[in-house]
XYZ file of N, CA and C in Angstrom:
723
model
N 111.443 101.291 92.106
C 112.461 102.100 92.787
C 112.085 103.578 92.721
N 112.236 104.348 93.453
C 112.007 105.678 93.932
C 112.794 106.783 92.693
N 112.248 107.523 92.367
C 112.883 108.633 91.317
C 113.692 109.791 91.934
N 114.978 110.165 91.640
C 114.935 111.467 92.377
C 115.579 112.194 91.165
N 114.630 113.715 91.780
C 114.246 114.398 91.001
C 114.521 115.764 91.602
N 113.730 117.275 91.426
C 113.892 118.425 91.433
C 112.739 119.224 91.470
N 112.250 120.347 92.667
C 111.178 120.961 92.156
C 111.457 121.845 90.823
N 112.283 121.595 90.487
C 112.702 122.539 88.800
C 112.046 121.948 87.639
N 112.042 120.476 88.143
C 111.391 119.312 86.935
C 110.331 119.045 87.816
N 109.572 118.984 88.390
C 107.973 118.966 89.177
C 107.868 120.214 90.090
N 107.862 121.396 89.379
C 107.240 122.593 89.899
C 105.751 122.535 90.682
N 105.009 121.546 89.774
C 103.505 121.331 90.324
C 103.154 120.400 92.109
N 104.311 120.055 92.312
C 104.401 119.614 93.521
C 104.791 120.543 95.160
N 105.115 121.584 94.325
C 105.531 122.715 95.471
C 104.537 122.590 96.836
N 102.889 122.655 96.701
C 102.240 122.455 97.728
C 102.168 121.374 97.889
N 101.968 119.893 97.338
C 102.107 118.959 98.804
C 103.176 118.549 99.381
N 104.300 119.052 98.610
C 106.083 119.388 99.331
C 105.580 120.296 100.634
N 105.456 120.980 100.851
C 105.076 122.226 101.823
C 104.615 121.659 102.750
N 103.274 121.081 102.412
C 101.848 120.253 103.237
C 102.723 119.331 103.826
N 103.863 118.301 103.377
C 104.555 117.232 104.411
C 105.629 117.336 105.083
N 106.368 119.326 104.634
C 107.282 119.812 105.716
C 106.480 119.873 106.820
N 105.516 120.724 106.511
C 104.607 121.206 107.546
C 104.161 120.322 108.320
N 103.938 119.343 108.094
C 103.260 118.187 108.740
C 104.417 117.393 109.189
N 105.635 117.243 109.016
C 106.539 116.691 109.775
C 106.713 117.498 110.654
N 107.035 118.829 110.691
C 107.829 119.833 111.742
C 106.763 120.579 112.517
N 105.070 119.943 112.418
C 104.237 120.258 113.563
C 103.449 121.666 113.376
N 103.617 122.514 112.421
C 103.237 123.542 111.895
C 102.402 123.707 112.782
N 101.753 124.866 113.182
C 100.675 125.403 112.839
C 100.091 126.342 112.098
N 98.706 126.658 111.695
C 97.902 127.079 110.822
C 98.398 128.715 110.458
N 99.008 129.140 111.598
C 99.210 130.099 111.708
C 100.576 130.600 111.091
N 101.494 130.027 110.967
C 102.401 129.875 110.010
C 102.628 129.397 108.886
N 103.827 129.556 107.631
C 104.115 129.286 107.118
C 105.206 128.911 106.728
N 105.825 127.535 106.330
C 106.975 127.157 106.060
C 107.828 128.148 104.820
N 106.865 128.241 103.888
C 107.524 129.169 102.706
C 107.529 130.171 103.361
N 107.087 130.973 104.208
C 107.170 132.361 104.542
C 108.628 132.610 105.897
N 108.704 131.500 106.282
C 109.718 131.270 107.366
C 111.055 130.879 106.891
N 111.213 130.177 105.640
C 112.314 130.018 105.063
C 112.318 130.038 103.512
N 111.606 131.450 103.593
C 111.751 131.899 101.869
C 112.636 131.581 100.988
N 113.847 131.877 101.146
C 115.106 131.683 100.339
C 115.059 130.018 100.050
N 115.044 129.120 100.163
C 115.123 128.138 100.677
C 114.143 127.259 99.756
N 112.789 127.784 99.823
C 111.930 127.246 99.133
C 111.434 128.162 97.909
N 111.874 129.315 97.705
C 111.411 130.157 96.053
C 111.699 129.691 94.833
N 110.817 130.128 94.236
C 110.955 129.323 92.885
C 112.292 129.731 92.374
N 113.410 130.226 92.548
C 114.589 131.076 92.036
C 115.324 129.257 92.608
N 115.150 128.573 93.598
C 116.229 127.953 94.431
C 115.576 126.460 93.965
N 114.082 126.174 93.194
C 113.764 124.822 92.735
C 114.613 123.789 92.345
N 115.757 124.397 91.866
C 116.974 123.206 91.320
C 117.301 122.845 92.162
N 117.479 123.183 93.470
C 118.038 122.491 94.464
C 116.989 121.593 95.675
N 116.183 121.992 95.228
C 114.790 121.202 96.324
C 114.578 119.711 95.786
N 115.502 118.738 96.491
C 115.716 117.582 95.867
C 114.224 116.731 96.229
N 114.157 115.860 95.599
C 112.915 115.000 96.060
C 113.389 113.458 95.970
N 112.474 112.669 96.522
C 112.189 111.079 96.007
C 110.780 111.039 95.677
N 110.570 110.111 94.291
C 108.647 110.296 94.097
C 108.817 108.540 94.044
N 107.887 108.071 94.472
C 107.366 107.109 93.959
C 106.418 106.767 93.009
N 105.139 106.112 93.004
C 104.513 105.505 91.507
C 103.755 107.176 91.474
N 103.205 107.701 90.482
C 102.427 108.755 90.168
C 103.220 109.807 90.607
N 104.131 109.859 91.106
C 104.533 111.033 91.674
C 104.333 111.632 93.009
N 103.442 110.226 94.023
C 103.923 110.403 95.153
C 104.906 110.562 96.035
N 105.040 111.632 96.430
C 106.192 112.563 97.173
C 106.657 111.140 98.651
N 107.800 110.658 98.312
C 108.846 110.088 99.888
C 108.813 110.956 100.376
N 109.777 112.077 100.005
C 110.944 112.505 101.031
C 111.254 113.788 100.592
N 111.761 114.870 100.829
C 112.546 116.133 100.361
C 113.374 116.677 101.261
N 115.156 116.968 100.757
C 115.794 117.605 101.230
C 116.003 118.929 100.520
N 115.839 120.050 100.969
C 116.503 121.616 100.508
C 117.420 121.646 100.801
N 118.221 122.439 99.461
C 119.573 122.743 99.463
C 119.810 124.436 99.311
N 120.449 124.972 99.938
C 120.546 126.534 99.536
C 122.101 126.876 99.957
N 122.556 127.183 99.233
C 123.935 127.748 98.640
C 124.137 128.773 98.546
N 124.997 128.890 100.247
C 125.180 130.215 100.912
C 127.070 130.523 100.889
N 127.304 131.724 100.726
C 128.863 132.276 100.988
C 129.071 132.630 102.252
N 130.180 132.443 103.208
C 130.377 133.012 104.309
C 131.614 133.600 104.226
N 132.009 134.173 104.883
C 133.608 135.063 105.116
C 134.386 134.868 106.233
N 135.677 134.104 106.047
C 136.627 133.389 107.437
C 137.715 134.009 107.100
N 138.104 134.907 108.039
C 139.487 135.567 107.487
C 139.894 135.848 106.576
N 139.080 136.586 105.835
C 139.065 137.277 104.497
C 139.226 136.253 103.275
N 138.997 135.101 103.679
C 138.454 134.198 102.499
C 136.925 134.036 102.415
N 136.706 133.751 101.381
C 135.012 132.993 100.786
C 135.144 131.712 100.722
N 134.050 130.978 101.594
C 133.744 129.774 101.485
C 132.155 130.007 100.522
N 131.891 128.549 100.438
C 130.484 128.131 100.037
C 129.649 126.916 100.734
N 128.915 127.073 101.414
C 128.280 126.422 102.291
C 126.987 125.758 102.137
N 126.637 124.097 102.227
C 125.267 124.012 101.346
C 124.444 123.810 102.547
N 123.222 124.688 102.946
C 122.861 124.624 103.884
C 121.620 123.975 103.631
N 121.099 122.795 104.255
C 120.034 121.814 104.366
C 118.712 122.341 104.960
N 117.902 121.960 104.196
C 116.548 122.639 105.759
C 115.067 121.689 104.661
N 114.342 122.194 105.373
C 112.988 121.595 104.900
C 112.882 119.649 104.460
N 113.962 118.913 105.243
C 113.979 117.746 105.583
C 112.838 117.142 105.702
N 112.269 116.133 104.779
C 110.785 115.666 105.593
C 110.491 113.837 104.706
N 110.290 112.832 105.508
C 110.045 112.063 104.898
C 108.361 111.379 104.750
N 107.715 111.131 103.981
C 106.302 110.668 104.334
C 106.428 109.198 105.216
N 105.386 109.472 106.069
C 105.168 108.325 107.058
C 105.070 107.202 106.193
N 104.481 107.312 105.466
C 103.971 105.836 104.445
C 105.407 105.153 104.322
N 106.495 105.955 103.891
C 108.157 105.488 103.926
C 109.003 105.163 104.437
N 108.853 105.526 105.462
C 109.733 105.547 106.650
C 110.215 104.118 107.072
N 111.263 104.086 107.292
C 111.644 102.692 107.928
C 112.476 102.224 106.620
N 112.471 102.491 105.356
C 112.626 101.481 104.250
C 113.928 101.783 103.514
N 114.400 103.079 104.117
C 116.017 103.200 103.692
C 115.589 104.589 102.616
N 114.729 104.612 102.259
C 114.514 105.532 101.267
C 115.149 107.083 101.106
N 114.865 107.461 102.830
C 115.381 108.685 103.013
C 117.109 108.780 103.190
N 117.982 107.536 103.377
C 119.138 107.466 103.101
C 119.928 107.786 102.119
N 119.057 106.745 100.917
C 119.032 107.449 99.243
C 119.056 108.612 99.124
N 117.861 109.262 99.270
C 118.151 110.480 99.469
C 119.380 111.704 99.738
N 119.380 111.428 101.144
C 120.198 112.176 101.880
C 121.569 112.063 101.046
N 121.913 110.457 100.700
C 123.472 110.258 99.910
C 123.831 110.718 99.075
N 122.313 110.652 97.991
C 122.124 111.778 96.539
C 122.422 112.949 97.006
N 122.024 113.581 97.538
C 122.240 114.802 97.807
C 123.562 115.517 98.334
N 124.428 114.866 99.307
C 125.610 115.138 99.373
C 126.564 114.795 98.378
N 126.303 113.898 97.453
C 127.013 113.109 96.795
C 126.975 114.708 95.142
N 125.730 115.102 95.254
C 125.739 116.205 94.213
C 126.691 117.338 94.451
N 126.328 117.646 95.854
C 127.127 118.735 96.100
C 128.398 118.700 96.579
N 128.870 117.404 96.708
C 130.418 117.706 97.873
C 131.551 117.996 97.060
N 131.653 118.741 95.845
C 132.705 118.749 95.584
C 132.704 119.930 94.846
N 131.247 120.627 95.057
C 130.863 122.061 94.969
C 131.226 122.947 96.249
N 131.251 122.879 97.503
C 131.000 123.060 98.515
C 132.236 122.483 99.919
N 132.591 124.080 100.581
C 133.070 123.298 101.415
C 132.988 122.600 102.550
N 131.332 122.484 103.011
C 130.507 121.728 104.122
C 129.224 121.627 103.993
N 128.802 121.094 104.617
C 127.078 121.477 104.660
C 126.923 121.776 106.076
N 125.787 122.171 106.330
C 125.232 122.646 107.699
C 123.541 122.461 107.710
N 123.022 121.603 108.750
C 121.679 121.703 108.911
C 121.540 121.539 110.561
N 120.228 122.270 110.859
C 119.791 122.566 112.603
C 119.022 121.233 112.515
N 119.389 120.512 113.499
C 118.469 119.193 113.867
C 119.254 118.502 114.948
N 117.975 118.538 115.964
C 118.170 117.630 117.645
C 118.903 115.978 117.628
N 118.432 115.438 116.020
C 118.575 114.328 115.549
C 120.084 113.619 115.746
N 121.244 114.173 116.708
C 122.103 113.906 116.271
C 122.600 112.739 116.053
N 122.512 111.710 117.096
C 122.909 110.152 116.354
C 122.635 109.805 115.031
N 121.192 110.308 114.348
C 120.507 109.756 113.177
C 121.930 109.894 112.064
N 122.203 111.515 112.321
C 123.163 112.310 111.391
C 124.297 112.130 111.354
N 124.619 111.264 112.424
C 125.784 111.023 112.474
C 126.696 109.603 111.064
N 125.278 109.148 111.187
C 125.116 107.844 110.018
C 125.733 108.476 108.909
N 125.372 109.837 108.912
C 125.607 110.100 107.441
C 126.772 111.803 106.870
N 127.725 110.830 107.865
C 129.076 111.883 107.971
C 129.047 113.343 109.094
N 127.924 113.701 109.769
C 127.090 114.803 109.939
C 128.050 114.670 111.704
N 129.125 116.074 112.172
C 129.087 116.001 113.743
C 128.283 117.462 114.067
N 128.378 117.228 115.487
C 127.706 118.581 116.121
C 129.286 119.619 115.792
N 128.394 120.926 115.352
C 129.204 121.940 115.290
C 128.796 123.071 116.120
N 128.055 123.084 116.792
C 127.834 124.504 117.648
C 127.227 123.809 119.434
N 127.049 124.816 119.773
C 126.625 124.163 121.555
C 125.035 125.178 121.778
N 124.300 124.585 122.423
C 123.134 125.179 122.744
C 123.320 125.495 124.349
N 122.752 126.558 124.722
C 123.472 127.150 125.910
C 122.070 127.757 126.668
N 121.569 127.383 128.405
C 120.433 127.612 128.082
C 120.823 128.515 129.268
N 119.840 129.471 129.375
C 120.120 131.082 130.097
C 119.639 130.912 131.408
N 118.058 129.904 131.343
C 117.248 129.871 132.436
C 116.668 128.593 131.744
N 116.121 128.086 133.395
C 115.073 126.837 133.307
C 113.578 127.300 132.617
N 113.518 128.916 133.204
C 111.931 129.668 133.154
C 112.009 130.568 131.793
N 111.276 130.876 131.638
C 110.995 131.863 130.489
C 111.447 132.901 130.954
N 112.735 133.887 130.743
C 113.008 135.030 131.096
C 112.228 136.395 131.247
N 112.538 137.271 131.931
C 111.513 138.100 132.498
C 112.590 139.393 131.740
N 112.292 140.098 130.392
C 113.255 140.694 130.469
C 112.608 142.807 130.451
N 113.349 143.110 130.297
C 113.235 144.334 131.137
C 113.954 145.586 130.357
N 113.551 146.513 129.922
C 114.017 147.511 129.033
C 114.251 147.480 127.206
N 113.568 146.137 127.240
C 113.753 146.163 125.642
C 112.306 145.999 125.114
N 112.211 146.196 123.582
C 111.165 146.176 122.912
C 111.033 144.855 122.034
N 110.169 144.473 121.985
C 109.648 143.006 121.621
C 108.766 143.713 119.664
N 109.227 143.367 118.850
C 109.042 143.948 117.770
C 108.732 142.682 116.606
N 108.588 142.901 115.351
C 109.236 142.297 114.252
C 110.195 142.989 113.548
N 111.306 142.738 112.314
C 111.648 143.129 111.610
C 111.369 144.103 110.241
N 110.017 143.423 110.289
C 109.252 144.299 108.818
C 108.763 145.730 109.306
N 108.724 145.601 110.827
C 108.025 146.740 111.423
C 108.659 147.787 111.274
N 110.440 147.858 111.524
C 111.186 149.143 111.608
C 111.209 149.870 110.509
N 111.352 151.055 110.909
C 112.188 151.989 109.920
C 113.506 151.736 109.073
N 113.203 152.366 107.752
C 114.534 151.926 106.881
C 116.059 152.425 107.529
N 115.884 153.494 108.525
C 117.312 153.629 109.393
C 117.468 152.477 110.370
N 116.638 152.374 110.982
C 116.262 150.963 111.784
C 116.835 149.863 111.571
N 116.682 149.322 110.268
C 117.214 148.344 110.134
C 118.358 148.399 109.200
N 119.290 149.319 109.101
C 120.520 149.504 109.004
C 121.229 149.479 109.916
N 120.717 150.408 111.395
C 121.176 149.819 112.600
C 121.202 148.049 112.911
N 120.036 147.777 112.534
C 120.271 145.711 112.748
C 121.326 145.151 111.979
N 121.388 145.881 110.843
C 122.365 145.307 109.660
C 123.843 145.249 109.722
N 124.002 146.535 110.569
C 125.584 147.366 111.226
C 125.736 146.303 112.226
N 124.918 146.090 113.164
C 125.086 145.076 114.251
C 125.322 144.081 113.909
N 124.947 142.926 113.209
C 124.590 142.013 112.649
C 126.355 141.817 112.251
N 126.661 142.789 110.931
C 128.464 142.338 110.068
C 129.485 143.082 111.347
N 128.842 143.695 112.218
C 129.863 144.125 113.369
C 129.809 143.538 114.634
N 129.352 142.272 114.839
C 128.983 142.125 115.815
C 128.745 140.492 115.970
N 127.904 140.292 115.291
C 127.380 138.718 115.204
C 128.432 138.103 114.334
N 128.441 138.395 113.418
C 129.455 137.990 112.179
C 131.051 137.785 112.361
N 131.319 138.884 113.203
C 132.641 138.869 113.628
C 133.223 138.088 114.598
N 132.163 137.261 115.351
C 132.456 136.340 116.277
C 132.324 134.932 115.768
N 131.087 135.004 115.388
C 131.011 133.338 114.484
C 130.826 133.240 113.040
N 130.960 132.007 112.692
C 130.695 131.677 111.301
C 129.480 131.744 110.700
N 128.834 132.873 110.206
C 128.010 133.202 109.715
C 127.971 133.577 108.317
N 126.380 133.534 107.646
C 126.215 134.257 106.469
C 126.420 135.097 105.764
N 127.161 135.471 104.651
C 127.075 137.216 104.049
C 125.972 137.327 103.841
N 125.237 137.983 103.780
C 124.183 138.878 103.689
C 123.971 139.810 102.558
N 123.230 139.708 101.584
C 122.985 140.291 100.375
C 121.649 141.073 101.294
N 120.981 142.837 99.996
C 119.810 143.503 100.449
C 118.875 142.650 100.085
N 118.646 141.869 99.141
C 117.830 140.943 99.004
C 117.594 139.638 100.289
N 118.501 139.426 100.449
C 118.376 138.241 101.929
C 117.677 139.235 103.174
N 117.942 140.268 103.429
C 117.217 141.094 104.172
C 116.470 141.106 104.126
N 116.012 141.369 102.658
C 114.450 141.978 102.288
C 113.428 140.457 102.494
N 113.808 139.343 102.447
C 113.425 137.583 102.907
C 113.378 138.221 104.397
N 113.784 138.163 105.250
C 113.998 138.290 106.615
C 112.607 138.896 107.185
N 111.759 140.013 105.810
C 110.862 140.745 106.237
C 109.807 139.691 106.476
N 109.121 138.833 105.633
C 108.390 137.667 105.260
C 108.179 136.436 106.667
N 109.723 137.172 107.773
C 109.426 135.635 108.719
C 108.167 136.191 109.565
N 107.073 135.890 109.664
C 105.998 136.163 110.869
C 106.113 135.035 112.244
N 107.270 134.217 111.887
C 107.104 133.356 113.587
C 108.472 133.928 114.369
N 109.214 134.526 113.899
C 110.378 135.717 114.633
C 110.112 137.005 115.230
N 110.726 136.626 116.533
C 110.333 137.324 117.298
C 111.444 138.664 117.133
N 111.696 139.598 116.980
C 112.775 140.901 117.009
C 112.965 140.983 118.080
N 113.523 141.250 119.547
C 114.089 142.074 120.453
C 114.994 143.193 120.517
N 114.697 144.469 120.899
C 115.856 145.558 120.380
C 115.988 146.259 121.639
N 117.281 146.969 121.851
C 117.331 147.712 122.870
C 118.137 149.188 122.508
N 117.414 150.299 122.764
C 117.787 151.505 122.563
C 119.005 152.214 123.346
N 119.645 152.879 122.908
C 120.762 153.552 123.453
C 120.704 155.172 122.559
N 120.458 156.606 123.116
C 120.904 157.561 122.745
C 119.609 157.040 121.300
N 118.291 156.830 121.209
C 117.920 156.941 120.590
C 118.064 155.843 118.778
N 119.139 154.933 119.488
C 119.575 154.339 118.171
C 119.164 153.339 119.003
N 119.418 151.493 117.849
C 119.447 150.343 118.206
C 120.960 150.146 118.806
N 121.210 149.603 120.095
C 122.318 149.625 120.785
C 122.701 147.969 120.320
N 121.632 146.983 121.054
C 121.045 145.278 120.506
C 120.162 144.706 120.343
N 120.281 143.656 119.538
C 118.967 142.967 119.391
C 119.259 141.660 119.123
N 118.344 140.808 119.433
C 118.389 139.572 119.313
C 117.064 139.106 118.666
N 117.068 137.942 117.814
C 115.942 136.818 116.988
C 115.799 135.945 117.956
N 114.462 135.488 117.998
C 113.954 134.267 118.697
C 112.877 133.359 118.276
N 112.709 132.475 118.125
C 111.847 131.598 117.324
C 111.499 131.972 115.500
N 111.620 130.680 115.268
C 111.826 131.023 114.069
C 110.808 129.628 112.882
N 109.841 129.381 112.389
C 109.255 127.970 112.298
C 108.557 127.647 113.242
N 109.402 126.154 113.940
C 108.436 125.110 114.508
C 109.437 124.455 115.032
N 111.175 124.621 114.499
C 111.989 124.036 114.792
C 113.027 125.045 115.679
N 112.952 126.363 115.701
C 113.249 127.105 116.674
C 112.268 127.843 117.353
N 111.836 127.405 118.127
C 110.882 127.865 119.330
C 111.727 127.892 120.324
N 111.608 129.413 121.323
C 111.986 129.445 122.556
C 113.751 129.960 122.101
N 114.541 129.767 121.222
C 115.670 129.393 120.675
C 116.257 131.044 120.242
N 117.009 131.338 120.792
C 117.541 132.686 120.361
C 118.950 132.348 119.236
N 118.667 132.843 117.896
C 119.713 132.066 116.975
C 120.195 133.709 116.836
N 120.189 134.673 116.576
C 121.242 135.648 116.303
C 120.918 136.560 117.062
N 121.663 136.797 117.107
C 122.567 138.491 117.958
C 123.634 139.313 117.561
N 123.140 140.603 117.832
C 124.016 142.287 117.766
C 124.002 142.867 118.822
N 125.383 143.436 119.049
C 125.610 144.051 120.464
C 126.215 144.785 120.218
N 126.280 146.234 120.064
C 127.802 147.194 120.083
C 128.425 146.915 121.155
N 128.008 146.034 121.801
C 129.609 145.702 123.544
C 129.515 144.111 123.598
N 129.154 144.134 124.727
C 129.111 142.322 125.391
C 127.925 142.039 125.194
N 127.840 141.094 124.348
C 126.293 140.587 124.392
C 125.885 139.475 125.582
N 126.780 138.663 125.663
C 126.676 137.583 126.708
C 125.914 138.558 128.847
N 127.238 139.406 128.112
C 127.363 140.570 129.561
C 125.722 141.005 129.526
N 125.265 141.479 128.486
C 123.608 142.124 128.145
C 123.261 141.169 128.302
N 122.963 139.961 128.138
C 121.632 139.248 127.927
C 121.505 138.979 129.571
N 122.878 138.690 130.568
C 122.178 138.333 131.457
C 121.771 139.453 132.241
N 122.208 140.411 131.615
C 121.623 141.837 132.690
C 119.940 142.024 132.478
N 119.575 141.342 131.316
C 118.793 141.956 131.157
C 117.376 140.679 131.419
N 117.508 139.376 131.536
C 117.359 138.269 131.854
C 116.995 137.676 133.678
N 116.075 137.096 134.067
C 115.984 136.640 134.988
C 117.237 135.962 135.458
């Protein structure tokens, strides 16, 4: 029977954990899973990087857990957010990753007031208490042609710079949906993503908006946050094929 365990108690497994995210979610060479979802996978968050091993300590399966606060009408929730999902082919089919998945909610549900993970998978998830909570909304069939903004990274700006993203971000993004608090440290992670794309648009010399786009292997093409001091919906298509 399958062990489950912790990268806290098999620290030495961190790289071929990595090697079979990567290899489930299509990587390329050019990226990095630890560098794309730092928080997530640092050695600070190992207690929660659940595993299944089989004989020697061959790696099944791994779900990440990271244990985030959000703010809903001036309450604090706690949110266990899932990511780095991956089962080895050799396993598959045999129920193993069920185990898993059950262990794992079964640790946290009474820590926590939901979980949340991004995955196309939805029937699979549905098996396992999981509905759709958000809508994907697509702008254009084509790759947009857009026009007056700057195509950047995050690590690139200036330290005023990205106080402007930061202002946008709890005034803007935050205030509309259910999102993350944001510690300077979670920022300072944000610097580390190299497959995110920045978009910013100037006004009077400041950041007016900006939007993230691709992010991994599992958001490609995918615009997941936005800041607007006005209408963002109103901006994107002005600025959009």
């Amino acid at each position: 029977m399958p062990i489950q365990t912790t990268l806290k108690n098999k620290p030495q497994l961190i790289d071929p954990v990595l090697s079979l995210i990567e290899s489930n979610f299509g990587y390329e060479s050019s990226f990095k899973y630890k560098e794309d979802f730092a928080p997530l996978m640092h050695e600070r968050n190992f207690e929660h990087c659940h595993l299944s091993l089989g004989e020697n300590d061959e790696i099944i399966g791994h779900v990440g857990v990271l244990l985030r606060k959000i703010s809903v009408l001036d309450h604090e929730y706690t949110l266990a957010m899932l990511g780095g999902i991956a089962v080895n082919e050799k396993f598959q089919g045999k129920g193993y990753f069920k185990d898993l998945i059950n262990h794992v909610i079964q640790t946290y549900e009474s820590q926590v007031s939901g979980f949340l993970l991004w995955s196309d998978l939805h029937e699979m998830y549905k098996k396992f208490g999981f509905s759709l909570c958000g809508t994907q909304f697509v702008l254009s069939s084509e790759s947009p042609t857009i026009v007056d903004i700057e195509k950047t990274t995050y690590s690139k700006l200036s330290r005023d710079e990205k106080k402007e993203i930061q202002h946008l971000y709890q005034n803007g993004f935050q205030k509309h949906y259910l999102t993350l608090n944001r510690s300077e440290d979670d920022w300072k992670k944000i610097e580390l993503i190299k497959s995110a794309n920045l978009f910013i648009q100037r006004k009077e010399d400041k950041i007016n908006g900006y939007f993230l786009q691709n992010k991994g292997m599992d958001l490609q093409n995918i615009i997941y946050e936005y800041g607007h001091s006005e209408d963002f919906v109103g901006w994107l298509k002005g600025i959009s094929s």
